[in-house]
Amino acid sequence: MVKGLYTAYSGLTLQQKRLDLVSNNLANSLTTGYKKEGLTAQSFDTVYGIKVNDSSVNYVNQYIGDLNLGAKIGESYRCWDQGALRSTESEFDFALSGSGLFSIEFTNKSGTTSTMYTRDGAFQINADGYLLTKDGDYVLGENGYIQIPTNTDEFSVDVLGNIYADDVYIDKFALVDFEDYDYLEAYGENMFQTVDGYTEKEATATVNQGYLEASNINVVTEMIDMISIARNFESNQKIMNSIDTMLSKMVTISEL
């Protein structure tokens, strides 16, 4: 019965982790460029059950079947499916169609600078004409920081990411893609950083000026998953309560 408690506990742990991910997905359903997170589950390795010290079989160790200690957390993953494009009519909003990410020079609270990647193209321009993210980090072009002349009347970007000010070429977005997105690690709500082993490749994404990419979260699906998680959690709780009740009765009987 103690094994049953552990099996139910492993189920509770799994459902709690699933709930954390679903809650985070729902919280970011309106976050520009957010990509859904998911979780896989797997069984613990099956072990052999052996009968030992049993006088009825002359104390011979005897195989009595397979045992399994329930489910455990498998691997977390991120769904990179394209989100819907939403028109904003702002000349500094950009959405990517296809595979690729914007490059951002990110500075953390300690002042350390690194390159981050994002699908969030909600940019702005500062007083010096530099293109920035909404958090004030520099958007990178192929030639470094992207600076637009402050006296520009017409600012435009074509589908290839070429940037023009009054029909004069300025720079091109430094779009980046990767051979394997498993080598990208989430940072904050919708930024990503590389980990050791990553390999870059040419981005095939096209740029849509005046649009933003919505998150790829389906709120209805996430709510259904949350209901399923709650029911599974409740089932494991009932198992633990039942075993606890039986153990209490056994202790009471043994004391009589």
PDB file of C-alpha atoms in Angstrom:
ATOM      1  CA  MET A   1       0.000   0.000   0.000  1.00  0.00           C
ATOM      2  CA  VAL A   2       2.939   2.330   0.568  1.00  0.00           C
ATOM      3  CA  LYS A   3       3.830   1.711  -3.073  1.00  0.00           C
ATOM      4  CA  GLY A   4       0.309   2.834  -3.944  1.00  0.00           C
ATOM      5  CA  LEU A   5       0.882   6.086  -2.060  1.00  0.00           C
ATOM      6  CA  TYR A   6       4.045   6.726  -4.037  1.00  0.00           C
ATOM      7  CA  THR A   7       2.287   5.951  -7.322  1.00  0.00           C
ATOM      8  CA  ALA A   8      -0.511   8.406  -6.504  1.00  0.00           C
ATOM      9  CA  TYR A   9       2.046  11.006  -5.382  1.00  0.00           C
ATOM     10  CA  SER A  10       3.914  10.722  -8.691  1.00  0.00           C
ATOM     11  CA  GLY A  11       0.605  11.364 -10.468  1.00  0.00           C
ATOM     12  CA  LEU A  12      -0.038  14.462  -8.352  1.00  0.00           C
ATOM     13  CA  THR A  13       3.442  15.811  -9.132  1.00  0.00           C
ATOM     14  CA  LEU A  14       2.921  15.315 -12.857  1.00  0.00           C
ATOM     15  CA  GLN A  15      -0.467  17.049 -12.865  1.00  0.00           C
ATOM     16  CA  GLN A  16       0.910  19.965 -10.851  1.00  0.00           C
ATOM     17  CA  LYS A  17       3.650  20.524 -13.429  1.00  0.00           C
ATOM     18  CA  ARG A  18       1.106  20.295 -16.269  1.00  0.00           C
ATOM     19  CA  LEU A  19      -1.076  22.854 -14.476  1.00  0.00           C
ATOM     20  CA  ASP A  20       1.869  25.253 -14.150  1.00  0.00           C
ATOM     21  CA  LEU A  21       2.496  25.121 -17.909  1.00  0.00           C
ATOM     22  CA  VAL A  22      -1.165  25.481 -18.882  1.00  0.00           C
ATOM     23  CA  SER A  23      -1.570  28.428 -16.482  1.00  0.00           C
ATOM     24  CA  ASN A  24       1.491  30.103 -18.006  1.00  0.00           C
ATOM     25  CA  ASN A  25       0.118  29.533 -21.516  1.00  0.00           C
ATOM     26  CA  LEU A  26      -3.208  31.125 -20.573  1.00  0.00           C
ATOM     27  CA  ALA A  27      -1.457  34.055 -18.893  1.00  0.00           C
ATOM     28  CA  ASN A  28       0.457  34.699 -22.143  1.00  0.00           C
ATOM     29  CA  SER A  29      -2.410  34.141 -24.570  1.00  0.00           C
ATOM     30  CA  LEU A  30      -2.277  37.853 -25.476  1.00  0.00           C
ATOM     31  CA  THR A  31       1.536  38.129 -25.472  1.00  0.00           C
ATOM     32  CA  THR A  32       2.857  39.032 -28.926  1.00  0.00           C
ATOM     33  CA  GLY A  33       4.877  36.213 -30.490  1.00  0.00           C
ATOM     34  CA  TYR A  34       4.468  33.848 -27.530  1.00  0.00           C
ATOM     35  CA  LYS A  35       4.912  30.135 -28.282  1.00  0.00           C
ATOM     36  CA  LYS A  36       2.961  27.471 -26.422  1.00  0.00           C
ATOM     37  CA  GLU A  37       4.720  25.183 -23.938  1.00  0.00           C
ATOM     38  CA  GLY A  38       3.783  21.559 -23.401  1.00  0.00           C
ATOM     39  CA  LEU A  39       4.832  18.559 -21.344  1.00  0.00           C
ATOM     40  CA  THR A  40       5.144  14.848 -22.003  1.00  0.00           C
ATOM     41  CA  ALA A  41       4.625  12.096 -19.444  1.00  0.00           C
ATOM     42  CA  GLN A  42       6.221   8.690 -19.232  1.00  0.00           C
ATOM     43  CA  SER A  43       6.041   5.638 -17.017  1.00  0.00           C
ATOM     44  CA  PHE A  44       8.708   4.790 -14.488  1.00  0.00           C
ATOM     45  CA  ASP A  45      10.825   1.837 -15.529  1.00  0.00           C
ATOM     46  CA  THR A  46       9.076  -1.450 -14.794  1.00  0.00           C
ATOM     47  CA  VAL A  47      10.739  -3.548 -12.082  1.00  0.00           C
ATOM     48  CA  TYR A  48      10.424  -7.225 -11.209  1.00  0.00           C
ATOM     49  CA  GLY A  49       8.481  -8.325  -8.151  1.00  0.00           C
ATOM     50  CA  ILE A  50      10.222 -11.128  -6.262  1.00  0.00           C
ATOM     51  CA  LYS A  51       8.786 -13.202  -3.410  1.00  0.00           C
ATOM     52  CA  VAL A  52      11.453 -13.616  -0.706  1.00  0.00           C
ATOM     53  CA  ASN A  53      11.630 -15.351   2.688  1.00  0.00           C
ATOM     54  CA  ASP A  54       8.398 -17.271   2.054  1.00  0.00           C
ATOM     55  CA  SER A  55       8.321 -20.637   3.884  1.00  0.00           C
ATOM     56  CA  SER A  56       5.477 -21.887   1.657  1.00  0.00           C
ATOM     57  CA  VAL A  57       7.922 -22.208  -1.234  1.00  0.00           C
ATOM     58  CA  ASN A  58      10.876 -23.402   0.869  1.00  0.00           C
ATOM     59  CA  TYR A  59      12.339 -19.885   0.974  1.00  0.00           C
ATOM     60  CA  VAL A  60      13.082 -19.925  -2.752  1.00  0.00           C
ATOM     61  CA  ASN A  61      13.033 -16.454  -4.349  1.00  0.00           C
ATOM     62  CA  GLN A  62      10.097 -16.539  -6.742  1.00  0.00           C
ATOM     63  CA  TYR A  63       9.123 -14.132  -9.557  1.00  0.00           C
ATOM     64  CA  ILE A  64       5.597 -12.848  -8.913  1.00  0.00           C
ATOM     65  CA  GLY A  65       5.129 -10.246 -11.677  1.00  0.00           C
ATOM     66  CA  ASP A  66       6.025  -6.771 -12.895  1.00  0.00           C
ATOM     67  CA  LEU A  67       5.680  -3.629 -10.788  1.00  0.00           C
ATOM     68  CA  ASN A  68       5.391  -0.023 -11.924  1.00  0.00           C
ATOM     69  CA  LEU A  69       5.534   3.081  -9.739  1.00  0.00           C
ATOM     70  CA  GLY A  70       3.293   5.232 -11.912  1.00  0.00           C
ATOM     71  CA  ALA A  71       3.954   8.220 -14.169  1.00  0.00           C
ATOM     72  CA  LYS A  72       6.707  10.801 -14.135  1.00  0.00           C
ATOM     73  CA  ILE A  73       7.470  14.069 -15.889  1.00  0.00           C
ATOM     74  CA  GLY A  74       8.970  13.447 -19.308  1.00  0.00           C
ATOM     75  CA  GLU A  75      10.204  16.296 -21.491  1.00  0.00           C
ATOM     76  CA  SER A  76       8.904  19.824 -21.831  1.00  0.00           C
ATOM     77  CA  TYR A  77       8.628  21.185 -25.358  1.00  0.00           C
ATOM     78  CA  ARG A  78       7.634  24.352 -27.191  1.00  0.00           C
ATOM     79  CA  CYS A  79       5.211  24.520 -30.103  1.00  0.00           C
ATOM     80  CA  TRP A  80       6.646  26.782 -32.819  1.00  0.00           C
ATOM     81  CA  ASP A  81       3.513  26.906 -34.975  1.00  0.00           C
ATOM     82  CA  GLN A  82       2.796  30.253 -36.633  1.00  0.00           C
ATOM     83  CA  GLY A  83       0.483  32.577 -34.714  1.00  0.00           C
ATOM     84  CA  ALA A  84      -2.213  34.612 -36.442  1.00  0.00           C
ATOM     85  CA  LEU A  85      -1.168  37.977 -37.899  1.00  0.00           C
ATOM     86  CA  ARG A  86      -2.992  40.981 -36.472  1.00  0.00           C
ATOM     87  CA  SER A  87      -3.087  44.295 -38.334  1.00  0.00           C
ATOM     88  CA  THR A  88      -2.018  47.328 -36.280  1.00  0.00           C
ATOM     89  CA  GLU A  89      -1.345  49.843 -39.100  1.00  0.00           C
ATOM     90  CA  SER A  90       1.706  51.031 -37.159  1.00  0.00           C
ATOM     91  CA  GLU A  91       4.813  51.483 -39.308  1.00  0.00           C
ATOM     92  CA  PHE A  92       7.000  50.231 -36.443  1.00  0.00           C
ATOM     93  CA  ASP A  93       5.143  46.937 -35.920  1.00  0.00           C
ATOM     94  CA  PHE A  94       6.413  43.845 -37.740  1.00  0.00           C
ATOM     95  CA  ALA A  95       5.325  40.221 -37.965  1.00  0.00           C
ATOM     96  CA  LEU A  96       7.300  37.324 -39.404  1.00  0.00           C
ATOM     97  CA  SER A  97       5.687  34.756 -41.686  1.00  0.00           C
ATOM     98  CA  GLY A  98       7.635  31.524 -41.818  1.00  0.00           C
ATOM     99  CA  SER A  99      10.746  30.357 -40.014  1.00  0.00           C
ATOM    100  CA  GLY A 100      13.043  32.910 -38.398  1.00  0.00           C
ATOM    101  CA  LEU A 101      13.463  35.348 -35.498  1.00  0.00           C
ATOM    102  CA  PHE A 102      14.447  38.983 -34.959  1.00  0.00           C
ATOM    103  CA  SER A 103      17.845  39.621 -33.334  1.00  0.00           C
ATOM    104  CA  ILE A 104      17.903  41.850 -30.263  1.00  0.00           C
ATOM    105  CA  GLU A 105      20.798  43.252 -28.234  1.00  0.00           C
ATOM    106  CA  PHE A 106      19.607  42.611 -24.685  1.00  0.00           C
ATOM    107  CA  THR A 107      21.096  44.167 -21.548  1.00  0.00           C
ATOM    108  CA  ASN A 108      20.195  42.575 -18.204  1.00  0.00           C
ATOM    109  CA  LYS A 109      19.964  44.296 -14.809  1.00  0.00           C
ATOM    110  CA  SER A 110      23.645  43.746 -14.093  1.00  0.00           C
ATOM    111  CA  GLY A 111      24.620  45.480 -17.345  1.00  0.00           C
ATOM    112  CA  THR A 112      25.681  42.341 -19.214  1.00  0.00           C
ATOM    113  CA  THR A 113      24.891  42.489 -22.936  1.00  0.00           C
ATOM    114  CA  SER A 114      23.974  39.495 -25.092  1.00  0.00           C
ATOM    115  CA  THR A 115      22.046  38.697 -28.256  1.00  0.00           C
ATOM    116  CA  MET A 116      18.485  37.468 -27.809  1.00  0.00           C
ATOM    117  CA  TYR A 117      15.929  36.334 -30.377  1.00  0.00           C
ATOM    118  CA  THR A 118      12.209  36.974 -30.580  1.00  0.00           C
ATOM    119  CA  ARG A 119       9.101  36.827 -32.761  1.00  0.00           C
ATOM    120  CA  ASP A 120       7.757  39.975 -31.102  1.00  0.00           C
ATOM    121  CA  GLY A 121       8.090  42.777 -33.650  1.00  0.00           C
ATOM    122  CA  ALA A 122       6.413  45.522 -31.610  1.00  0.00           C
ATOM    123  CA  PHE A 123       9.194  48.080 -32.019  1.00  0.00           C
ATOM    124  CA  GLN A 124       9.552  51.800 -31.406  1.00  0.00           C
ATOM    125  CA  ILE A 125      11.993  54.541 -32.303  1.00  0.00           C
ATOM    126  CA  ASN A 126      13.836  56.766 -29.828  1.00  0.00           C
ATOM    127  CA  ALA A 127      14.828  60.420 -30.069  1.00  0.00           C
ATOM    128  CA  ASP A 128      18.090  59.517 -31.837  1.00  0.00           C
ATOM    129  CA  GLY A 129      16.295  57.439 -34.463  1.00  0.00           C
ATOM    130  CA  TYR A 130      17.331  54.002 -33.185  1.00  0.00           C
ATOM    131  CA  LEU A 131      14.859  51.158 -33.537  1.00  0.00           C
ATOM    132  CA  LEU A 132      14.155  49.615 -30.121  1.00  0.00           C
ATOM    133  CA  THR A 133      11.967  46.952 -28.557  1.00  0.00           C
ATOM    134  CA  LYS A 134       9.167  48.036 -26.236  1.00  0.00           C
ATOM    135  CA  ASP A 135      11.578  47.361 -23.329  1.00  0.00           C
ATOM    136  CA  GLY A 136      14.238  49.661 -24.786  1.00  0.00           C
ATOM    137  CA  ASP A 137      16.658  47.083 -26.230  1.00  0.00           C
ATOM    138  CA  TYR A 138      18.270  47.668 -29.614  1.00  0.00           C
ATOM    139  CA  VAL A 139      16.895  45.863 -32.653  1.00  0.00           C
ATOM    140  CA  LEU A 140      19.789  44.532 -34.735  1.00  0.00           C
ATOM    141  CA  GLY A 141      20.300  44.855 -38.467  1.00  0.00           C
ATOM    142  CA  GLU A 142      22.996  43.266 -40.582  1.00  0.00           C
ATOM    143  CA  ASN A 143      25.172  46.334 -39.935  1.00  0.00           C
ATOM    144  CA  GLY A 144      24.481  46.576 -36.212  1.00  0.00           C
ATOM    145  CA  TYR A 145      22.022  49.024 -34.623  1.00  0.00           C
ATOM    146  CA  ILE A 146      19.262  50.229 -36.955  1.00  0.00           C
ATOM    147  CA  GLN A 147      19.130  54.031 -37.044  1.00  0.00           C
ATOM    148  CA  ILE A 148      16.484  55.932 -38.985  1.00  0.00           C
ATOM    149  CA  PRO A 149      17.157  59.604 -39.819  1.00  0.00           C
ATOM    150  CA  THR A 150      14.955  61.717 -37.557  1.00  0.00           C
ATOM    151  CA  ASN A 151      13.772  63.886 -40.463  1.00  0.00           C
ATOM    152  CA  THR A 152      12.402  60.889 -42.403  1.00  0.00           C
ATOM    153  CA  ASP A 153       8.966  61.373 -43.935  1.00  0.00           C
ATOM    154  CA  GLU A 154       8.426  57.825 -45.140  1.00  0.00           C
ATOM    155  CA  PHE A 155       9.699  54.704 -43.387  1.00  0.00           C
ATOM    156  CA  SER A 156       9.149  51.340 -45.054  1.00  0.00           C
ATOM    157  CA  VAL A 157      10.321  47.719 -44.878  1.00  0.00           C
ATOM    158  CA  ASP A 158       9.853  45.186 -47.667  1.00  0.00           C
ATOM    159  CA  VAL A 159       9.056  41.484 -47.247  1.00  0.00           C
ATOM    160  CA  LEU A 160      12.762  40.582 -47.286  1.00  0.00           C
ATOM    161  CA  GLY A 161      13.429  42.851 -44.312  1.00  0.00           C
ATOM    162  CA  ASN A 162      15.166  45.632 -46.243  1.00  0.00           C
ATOM    163  CA  ILE A 163      14.676  48.954 -44.469  1.00  0.00           C
ATOM    164  CA  TYR A 164      14.176  52.227 -46.345  1.00  0.00           C
ATOM    165  CA  ALA A 165      13.876  55.859 -45.248  1.00  0.00           C
ATOM    166  CA  ASP A 166      12.413  58.104 -47.956  1.00  0.00           C
ATOM    167  CA  ASP A 167      13.211  55.341 -50.471  1.00  0.00           C
ATOM    168  CA  VAL A 168      16.889  55.295 -49.404  1.00  0.00           C
ATOM    169  CA  TYR A 169      18.237  51.910 -48.246  1.00  0.00           C
ATOM    170  CA  ILE A 170      19.253  51.985 -44.563  1.00  0.00           C
ATOM    171  CA  ASP A 171      19.845  48.388 -43.438  1.00  0.00           C
ATOM    172  CA  LYS A 172      18.234  44.954 -43.301  1.00  0.00           C
ATOM    173  CA  PHE A 173      16.791  43.129 -40.306  1.00  0.00           C
ATOM    174  CA  ALA A 174      19.241  40.544 -38.952  1.00  0.00           C
ATOM    175  CA  LEU A 175      16.821  37.633 -39.145  1.00  0.00           C
ATOM    176  CA  VAL A 176      18.190  34.351 -37.808  1.00  0.00           C
ATOM    177  CA  ASP A 177      16.999  30.760 -37.927  1.00  0.00           C
ATOM    178  CA  PHE A 178      18.318  27.591 -36.294  1.00  0.00           C
ATOM    179  CA  GLU A 179      18.792  23.986 -37.361  1.00  0.00           C
ATOM    180  CA  ASP A 180      17.298  22.717 -34.107  1.00  0.00           C
ATOM    181  CA  TYR A 181      15.081  24.851 -31.891  1.00  0.00           C
ATOM    182  CA  ASP A 182      15.820  22.546 -28.944  1.00  0.00           C
ATOM    183  CA  TYR A 183      18.982  24.628 -28.561  1.00  0.00           C
ATOM    184  CA  LEU A 184      16.926  27.736 -27.775  1.00  0.00           C
ATOM    185  CA  GLU A 185      16.091  28.517 -24.160  1.00  0.00           C
ATOM    186  CA  ALA A 186      13.181  30.754 -23.200  1.00  0.00           C
ATOM    187  CA  TYR A 187      14.003  34.042 -21.503  1.00  0.00           C
ATOM    188  CA  GLY A 188      11.159  36.127 -20.097  1.00  0.00           C
ATOM    189  CA  GLU A 189       7.829  36.085 -21.904  1.00  0.00           C
ATOM    190  CA  ASN A 190       8.801  35.834 -25.556  1.00  0.00           C
ATOM    191  CA  MET A 191      12.573  36.053 -25.957  1.00  0.00           C
ATOM    192  CA  PHE A 192      15.016  33.200 -26.484  1.00  0.00           C
ATOM    193  CA  GLN A 193      18.722  32.677 -25.977  1.00  0.00           C
ATOM    194  CA  THR A 194      20.983  30.030 -27.462  1.00  0.00           C
ATOM    195  CA  VAL A 195      22.615  27.201 -25.524  1.00  0.00           C
ATOM    196  CA  ASP A 196      25.802  25.296 -26.348  1.00  0.00           C
ATOM    197  CA  GLY A 197      25.509  23.215 -29.492  1.00  0.00           C
ATOM    198  CA  TYR A 198      23.228  25.484 -31.530  1.00  0.00           C
ATOM    199  CA  THR A 199      23.667  25.883 -35.280  1.00  0.00           C
ATOM    200  CA  GLU A 200      22.391  28.895 -37.206  1.00  0.00           C
ATOM    201  CA  LYS A 201      20.961  28.795 -40.703  1.00  0.00           C
ATOM    202  CA  GLU A 202      19.501  31.333 -43.113  1.00  0.00           C
ATOM    203  CA  ALA A 203      16.036  32.535 -42.164  1.00  0.00           C
ATOM    204  CA  THR A 204      13.266  32.074 -44.715  1.00  0.00           C
ATOM    205  CA  ALA A 205      10.720  34.264 -42.940  1.00  0.00           C
ATOM    206  CA  THR A 206       9.147  37.229 -44.686  1.00  0.00           C
ATOM    207  CA  VAL A 207       8.502  40.541 -42.938  1.00  0.00           C
ATOM    208  CA  ASN A 208       5.024  42.078 -42.725  1.00  0.00           C
ATOM    209  CA  GLN A 209       5.052  45.765 -41.794  1.00  0.00           C
ATOM    210  CA  GLY A 210       2.023  47.016 -39.873  1.00  0.00           C
ATOM    211  CA  TYR A 211       1.260  43.604 -38.351  1.00  0.00           C
ATOM    212  CA  LEU A 212       2.045  41.703 -35.166  1.00  0.00           C
ATOM    213  CA  GLU A 213       2.088  37.945 -34.656  1.00  0.00           C
ATOM    214  CA  ALA A 214      -0.341  36.836 -31.962  1.00  0.00           C
ATOM    215  CA  SER A 215       0.486  33.972 -29.607  1.00  0.00           C
ATOM    216  CA  ASN A 216      -0.301  30.482 -30.890  1.00  0.00           C
ATOM    217  CA  ILE A 217      -2.379  29.708 -27.794  1.00  0.00           C
ATOM    218  CA  ASN A 218      -5.881  28.281 -28.254  1.00  0.00           C
ATOM    219  CA  VAL A 219      -7.630  29.402 -25.064  1.00  0.00           C
ATOM    220  CA  VAL A 220     -10.440  26.850 -25.404  1.00  0.00           C
ATOM    221  CA  THR A 221      -7.966  23.961 -25.739  1.00  0.00           C
ATOM    222  CA  GLU A 222      -5.994  25.168 -22.727  1.00  0.00           C
ATOM    223  CA  MET A 223      -9.175  25.403 -20.625  1.00  0.00           C
ATOM    224  CA  ILE A 224     -10.145  21.848 -21.600  1.00  0.00           C
ATOM    225  CA  ASP A 225      -6.661  20.681 -20.599  1.00  0.00           C
ATOM    226  CA  MET A 226      -7.027  22.469 -17.264  1.00  0.00           C
ATOM    227  CA  ILE A 227     -10.299  20.635 -16.551  1.00  0.00           C
ATOM    228  CA  SER A 228      -8.650  17.324 -17.433  1.00  0.00           C
ATOM    229  CA  ILE A 229      -5.728  18.104 -15.127  1.00  0.00           C
ATOM    230  CA  ALA A 230      -8.092  18.956 -12.252  1.00  0.00           C
ATOM    231  CA  ARG A 231      -9.932  15.644 -12.643  1.00  0.00           C
ATOM    232  CA  ASN A 232      -6.704  13.625 -12.772  1.00  0.00           C
ATOM    233  CA  PHE A 233      -5.384  15.465  -9.725  1.00  0.00           C
ATOM    234  CA  GLU A 234      -8.599  14.741  -7.835  1.00  0.00           C
ATOM    235  CA  SER A 235      -8.434  11.030  -8.754  1.00  0.00           C
ATOM    236  CA  ASN A 236      -4.916  10.721  -7.348  1.00  0.00           C
ATOM    237  CA  GLN A 237      -5.978  12.544  -4.205  1.00  0.00           C
ATOM    238  CA  LYS A 238      -8.823  10.067  -3.675  1.00  0.00           C
ATOM    239  CA  ILE A 239      -6.397   7.149  -4.057  1.00  0.00           C
ATOM    240  CA  MET A 240      -4.091   8.638  -1.419  1.00  0.00           C
ATOM    241  CA  ASN A 241      -6.998   9.276   0.940  1.00  0.00           C
ATOM    242  CA  SER A 242      -8.275   5.708   0.514  1.00  0.00           C
ATOM    243  CA  ILE A 243      -4.850   4.210   1.236  1.00  0.00           C
ATOM    244  CA  ASP A 244      -4.411   6.526   4.208  1.00  0.00           C
ATOM    245  CA  THR A 245      -7.753   5.372   5.609  1.00  0.00           C
ATOM    246  CA  MET A 246      -6.798   1.687   5.194  1.00  0.00           C
ATOM    247  CA  LEU A 247      -3.432   2.245   6.880  1.00  0.00           C
ATOM    248  CA  SER A 248      -5.154   4.003   9.783  1.00  0.00           C
ATOM    249  CA  LYS A 249      -7.537   1.057  10.236  1.00  0.00           C
ATOM    250  CA  MET A 250      -4.639  -1.413  10.144  1.00  0.00           C
ATOM    251  CA  VAL A 251      -2.799   0.515  12.854  1.00  0.00           C
ATOM    252  CA  THR A 252      -5.952   0.658  14.970  1.00  0.00           C
ATOM    253  CA  ILE A 253      -6.570  -3.097  14.628  1.00  0.00           C
ATOM    254  CA  SER A 254      -2.953  -3.957  15.451  1.00  0.00           C
ATOM    255  CA  GLU A 255      -3.211  -1.954  18.667  1.00  0.00           C
ATOM    256  CA  LEU A 256      -6.237  -3.910  19.911  1.00  0.00           C
TER     257      LEU A 256
END
